[in-house]
Structures are given as structure tokens and as C-alpha cells.
Tab-separated table of C-alpha atoms in Angstrom:
chain	number	residue	atom	x	y	z
A	1	UNK	CA	112.292	93.809	97.320
A	2	UNK	CA	113.795	96.051	100.244
A	3	UNK	CA	115.819	93.460	101.903
A	4	UNK	CA	116.816	94.181	105.342
A	5	UNK	CA	116.269	98.035	106.589
A	6	UNK	CA	117.276	99.780	109.344
A	7	UNK	CA	116.367	103.058	111.005
A	8	UNK	CA	117.458	105.495	111.729
A	9	UNK	CA	120.909	105.603	109.934
A	10	UNK	CA	122.298	108.157	112.250
A	11	UNK	CA	121.443	108.995	115.982
A	12	UNK	CA	123.174	111.191	118.615
A	13	UNK	CA	122.186	110.214	122.243
A	14	UNK	CA	123.313	111.588	125.723
A	15	UNK	CA	124.191	109.228	128.388
A	16	UNK	CA	121.108	107.777	130.134
A	17	UNK	CA	118.695	108.216	127.389
A	18	UNK	CA	117.142	105.298	125.581
A	19	UNK	CA	116.429	104.613	122.186
A	20	UNK	CA	115.026	101.662	119.986
A	21	UNK	CA	116.921	100.620	116.776
A	22	UNK	CA	114.242	99.148	114.140
A	23	UNK	CA	115.065	96.332	112.127
A	24	UNK	CA	112.543	94.676	108.963
A	25	UNK	CA	113.139	92.550	106.641
A	26	UNK	CA	110.808	91.357	103.492
A	27	UNK	CA	112.535	88.196	102.889
A	28	UNK	CA	110.511	85.697	105.198
A	29	UNK	CA	113.634	85.091	107.086
A	30	UNK	CA	113.213	83.425	110.357
A	31	UNK	CA	116.897	84.110	111.770
A	32	UNK	CA	117.498	87.508	112.536
A	33	UNK	CA	120.549	88.976	114.526
A	34	UNK	CA	122.192	92.402	115.517
A	35	UNK	CA	125.635	92.915	115.424
A	36	UNK	CA	127.871	95.862	116.670
A	37	UNK	CA	130.991	97.194	114.601
A	38	UNK	CA	133.759	98.674	116.398
A	39	UNK	CA	137.030	99.720	114.877
A	40	UNK	CA	139.367	96.935	114.611
A	41	UNK	CA	137.224	94.558	116.420
A	42	UNK	CA	134.730	93.238	113.398
A	43	UNK	CA	131.447	92.553	114.020
A	44	UNK	CA	130.360	91.335	117.536
A	45	UNK	CA	126.956	89.630	118.072
A	46	UNK	CA	124.583	91.024	120.268
A	47	UNK	CA	121.423	89.161	120.330
A	48	UNK	CA	119.564	86.842	117.523
A	49	UNK	CA	116.549	85.041	117.228
A	50	UNK	CA	115.690	82.173	115.322
A	51	UNK	CA	111.949	83.076	114.731
A	52	UNK	CA	108.882	85.044	116.052
A	53	UNK	CA	108.521	84.759	120.034
A	54	UNK	CA	112.428	83.225	120.539
A	55	UNK	CA	115.355	85.370	121.363
A	56	UNK	CA	118.979	84.559	122.646
A	57	UNK	CA	122.126	86.339	124.003
A	58	UNK	CA	125.205	86.746	121.762
A	59	UNK	CA	128.359	87.712	122.709
A	60	UNK	CA	127.946	91.429	123.844
A	61	UNK	CA	124.271	91.633	125.406
A	62	UNK	CA	124.620	93.817	128.359
A	63	UNK	CA	122.901	96.783	128.141
A	64	UNK	CA	120.399	95.789	125.043
A	65	UNK	CA	117.011	94.198	124.854
A	66	UNK	CA	115.156	92.858	121.894
A	67	UNK	CA	111.982	91.102	121.277
A	68	UNK	CA	110.396	89.343	118.069
A	69	UNK	CA	106.822	89.570	117.845
A	70	UNK	CA	106.453	89.141	114.373
A	71	UNK	CA	108.944	87.379	111.776
A	72	UNK	CA	109.649	90.680	110.162
A	73	UNK	CA	110.620	93.048	112.805
A	74	UNK	CA	113.399	92.644	115.297
A	75	UNK	CA	113.983	96.044	117.370
A	76	UNK	CA	117.040	96.334	119.593
A	77	UNK	CA	116.554	98.654	122.485
A	78	UNK	CA	119.306	100.542	124.312
A	79	UNK	CA	117.512	100.925	128.049
A	80	UNK	CA	120.325	103.498	129.277
A	81	UNK	CA	122.712	104.658	126.672
A	82	UNK	CA	126.183	104.489	127.691
A	83	UNK	CA	129.440	106.211	125.731
A	84	UNK	CA	130.710	102.453	125.213
A	85	UNK	CA	128.053	101.914	123.087
A	86	UNK	CA	129.045	104.393	120.442
A	87	UNK	CA	129.000	102.259	117.544
A	88	UNK	CA	128.069	101.489	114.115
A	89	UNK	CA	124.778	98.486	114.525
A	90	UNK	CA	123.992	96.191	111.920
A	91	UNK	CA	121.031	93.837	111.670
A	92	UNK	CA	121.575	90.656	109.487
A	93	UNK	CA	118.826	88.092	108.573
A	94	UNK	CA	119.178	84.588	107.021
A	95	UNK	CA	116.972	81.941	105.277
A	96	UNK	CA	118.503	79.427	107.693
A	97	UNK	CA	117.263	78.510	111.154
A	98	UNK	CA	119.130	77.405	114.772
A	99	UNK	CA	120.684	74.303	112.736
A	100	UNK	CA	121.962	76.332	109.593
A	101	UNK	CA	122.070	80.068	109.616
A	102	UNK	CA	123.385	80.137	106.012
A	103	UNK	CA	124.428	83.413	104.494
A	104	UNK	CA	123.596	86.435	106.416
A	105	UNK	CA	121.796	89.714	104.622
A	106	UNK	CA	122.841	92.623	106.324
A	107	UNK	CA	121.237	96.048	106.707
A	108	UNK	CA	123.178	99.276	105.922
A	109	UNK	CA	123.746	100.120	109.612
A	110	UNK	CA	122.748	102.368	112.158
A	111	UNK	CA	125.447	105.062	113.425
A	112	UNK	CA	125.032	106.015	117.098
A	113	UNK	CA	127.034	108.128	119.339
A	114	UNK	CA	126.712	108.485	122.786
A	115	UNK	CA	127.981	111.838	124.450
B	1	UNK	CA	133.110	79.955	122.696
B	2	UNK	CA	134.364	80.398	119.188
B	3	UNK	CA	137.569	82.564	118.303
B	4	UNK	CA	138.649	83.457	115.006
B	5	UNK	CA	141.505	85.407	114.132
B	6	UNK	CA	141.975	87.082	110.897
B	7	UNK	CA	145.349	88.398	109.013
B	8	UNK	CA	146.735	90.421	107.911
B	9	UNK	CA	144.735	93.818	108.952
B	10	UNK	CA	145.821	95.555	106.050
B	11	UNK	CA	147.010	94.565	102.815
B	12	UNK	CA	147.732	96.809	99.414
B	13	UNK	CA	148.590	95.344	96.199
B	14	UNK	CA	149.013	96.306	92.631
B	15	UNK	CA	146.249	96.070	90.558
B	16	UNK	CA	146.715	92.632	88.556
B	17	UNK	CA	148.288	90.703	91.524
B	18	UNK	CA	146.886	88.326	93.799
B	19	UNK	CA	145.816	88.935	97.353
B	20	UNK	CA	145.462	86.224	100.113
B	21	UNK	CA	143.537	86.248	103.636
B	22	UNK	CA	143.862	84.111	106.186
B	23	UNK	CA	141.718	83.194	109.277
B	24	UNK	CA	142.281	80.462	111.852
B	25	UNK	CA	139.389	79.341	114.003
B	26	UNK	CA	139.153	77.701	117.486
B	27	UNK	CA	136.071	75.821	117.616
B	28	UNK	CA	136.136	72.316	115.806
B	29	UNK	CA	132.547	72.224	115.623
B	30	UNK	CA	132.199	75.222	113.417
B	31	UNK	CA	131.214	73.714	110.028
B	32	UNK	CA	130.319	76.598	107.873
B	33	UNK	CA	132.887	79.396	106.827
B	34	UNK	CA	131.646	82.458	104.672
B	35	UNK	CA	133.374	85.651	103.482
B	36	UNK	CA	131.910	89.049	103.317
B	37	UNK	CA	132.982	92.380	101.500
B	38	UNK	CA	131.981	95.546	103.328
B	39	UNK	CA	132.215	98.622	101.167
B	40	UNK	CA	132.626	101.914	102.543
B	41	UNK	CA	129.175	102.962	104.174
B	42	UNK	CA	127.362	99.864	103.524
B	43	UNK	CA	126.675	96.465	105.380
B	44	UNK	CA	128.870	93.300	104.525
B	45	UNK	CA	127.652	91.077	101.659
B	46	UNK	CA	128.648	87.381	101.143
B	47	UNK	CA	131.137	86.918	98.398
B	48	UNK	CA	131.860	82.981	98.975
B	49	UNK	CA	131.224	80.493	101.456
B	50	UNK	CA	132.686	77.036	101.798
B	51	UNK	CA	131.140	74.295	104.290
B	52	UNK	CA	133.410	71.518	106.257
B	53	UNK	CA	132.926	68.931	103.813
B	54	UNK	CA	134.645	70.636	100.903
B	55	UNK	CA	138.296	71.666	100.838
B	56	UNK	CA	138.477	74.171	98.159
B	57	UNK	CA	135.891	76.489	96.462
B	58	UNK	CA	136.186	78.727	93.212
B	59	UNK	CA	133.859	81.444	91.950
B	60	UNK	CA	135.600	83.367	89.191
B	61	UNK	CA	138.655	85.293	90.304
B	62	UNK	CA	137.830	84.585	94.050
B	63	UNK	CA	138.421	80.937	95.763
B	64	UNK	CA	138.376	79.715	99.462
B	65	UNK	CA	140.549	76.855	100.777
B	66	UNK	CA	139.796	75.151	103.977
B	67	UNK	CA	141.823	72.786	106.477
B	68	UNK	CA	139.647	71.342	109.071
B	69	UNK	CA	142.262	69.530	110.460
B	70	UNK	CA	145.086	72.952	110.881
B	71	UNK	CA	141.622	74.660	111.469
B	72	UNK	CA	142.202	77.109	109.176
B	73	UNK	CA	140.581	78.967	106.014
B	74	UNK	CA	142.129	81.271	103.413
B	75	UNK	CA	140.542	83.828	100.843
B	76	UNK	CA	142.175	84.276	97.480
B	77	UNK	CA	141.539	86.660	94.813
B	78	UNK	CA	143.442	86.683	91.866
B	79	UNK	CA	143.803	89.402	88.745
B	80	UNK	CA	143.046	92.037	91.748
B	81	UNK	CA	141.131	95.387	90.409
B	82	UNK	CA	140.390	98.564	91.844
B	83	UNK	CA	137.066	97.753	92.711
B	84	UNK	CA	138.273	94.669	94.939
B	85	UNK	CA	139.065	97.637	97.404
B	86	UNK	CA	137.240	97.014	100.610
B	87	UNK	CA	137.266	95.324	104.067
B	88	UNK	CA	137.106	91.744	103.914
B	89	UNK	CA	135.806	89.868	106.704
B	90	UNK	CA	135.860	85.979	107.453
B	91	UNK	CA	133.482	84.007	109.622
B	92	UNK	CA	133.057	80.738	111.347
B	93	UNK	CA	129.589	79.228	112.247
B	94	UNK	CA	128.813	76.321	114.337
B	95	UNK	CA	125.418	75.547	112.416
B	96	UNK	CA	124.272	73.871	115.561
B	97	UNK	CA	124.468	76.626	117.726
B	98	UNK	CA	123.117	78.909	115.016
B	99	UNK	CA	126.045	81.895	115.666
B	100	UNK	CA	128.458	83.178	113.292
B	101	UNK	CA	131.996	84.611	114.777
B	102	UNK	CA	133.698	87.115	112.613
B	103	UNK	CA	137.276	87.961	112.253
B	104	UNK	CA	138.426	91.506	112.974
B	105	UNK	CA	138.449	92.262	108.979
B	106	UNK	CA	141.266	92.857	106.381
B	107	UNK	CA	141.375	96.479	104.833
B	108	UNK	CA	142.057	95.640	101.099
B	109	UNK	CA	143.796	98.234	98.409
B	110	UNK	CA	144.281	97.604	95.188
B	111	UNK	CA	146.427	100.071	93.932
B	112	UNK	CA	146.074	101.249	89.783
């Protein structure tokens, strides 16, 4: 049982490049989400999904796109990378639904540097 | 939206002492309050949680208390051990909105 798997673990981009952070879970969780973690700022919600075909914005969605075509996968796309998007990104999933997210299971993170 | 404040940002204790981390929240609709532990290079992991209909919950050396009237909740770790050293995050969740708002984290160091 792999849990939540994120790839890549490390990535360096140049300003203006695009890329996709992959997230997959094998726990049949309906709820999936993306957070970014910056020093001294905790975890901030970027986007989340309560099921296949449904996505919604979190606290800091600008510059990011998501889609949820299957229950297992929730990729995060950076359309045109900016230095302000240098961060550690965490994908998290939960048994819960929109009405009760419950415990979040986190991946190990993807460290992104934008030059 | 919800705002969660967490204090202190760093905490250093001697092995065997107790550690207390406090969080306050602003949205009275929040009704689920988890605590996560993050070890270096890893993702956060749930250590204990409490729902709004409960005032206190304990699991071995860790406990969480909730005061809904004052909108604050606390994590208590007793008999601390070096392996308790990590970053701890509190979160407040409005289950109707389906979002968790995290505090900024507390770096706990337990000195042997």
C-alpha cells in the first residue's frame, strides 16, 4: 500500500517554464488537495477536489491549475513558473467528502525551485 | 475566511519535561481540529484530533484540549523524548466547506 505518491521529489525550473507535479493515491480517497509550504508560513491550500470531475480553489490558487479525471490522480500544473512559486508542495488525500474531510494523508513533498 | 494562529513558533524543552502548543481560530463554524507532526524531509502526519463536541482527548503521552467558547485548542505532550523533536501544526476545519486552515507551525526541540 503506497499511500500518497508525489513526483518529482525535486525540480528546478526557469522563469516562464511550465510543469506538472504528479500526485497519485491508492486508498480510494474521494478528497484530494494540494498545499504549498513556505518557511514560517505553514501549509496553504492551493486547490482541492471532492471527487472525480470536481475541483475548487483554495487560499492561494493563482498561477496553478488542477484537474481530477480519476479518483486516483490529482496533478498540479504550473502554467508559467515564477520565482514566487519556489516552495515545497504537498499533495494530501482523505477518506472524507466535502462534508467531513477527516484525517489528511500527505505525500512526501515536491521541492520546486524557480530561477 | 478562517485564520489560525499558533504559538510558540519554537519551543525547546529538556527530555522528560512537558510541552504545550496553543492555537486560536476565528471561524466559529470550524468543528474539526487535527494536529500534525512533520519530521525533517517528510510530509505531515496526524498525531491526534478532536471534534467540536468533545472538550479533551488523550492518547498515551499526548492530549488535546478544546475551548469552543474562547476558540482555542492546545496540544500537550508529557514526558517528552528526543524523538518528539519535529515541527507540529495545528489545523481548524470547517467540515461544511471542506477546507483545513493550518497554523504556521511550532518547531519543538527535546534536549537529551
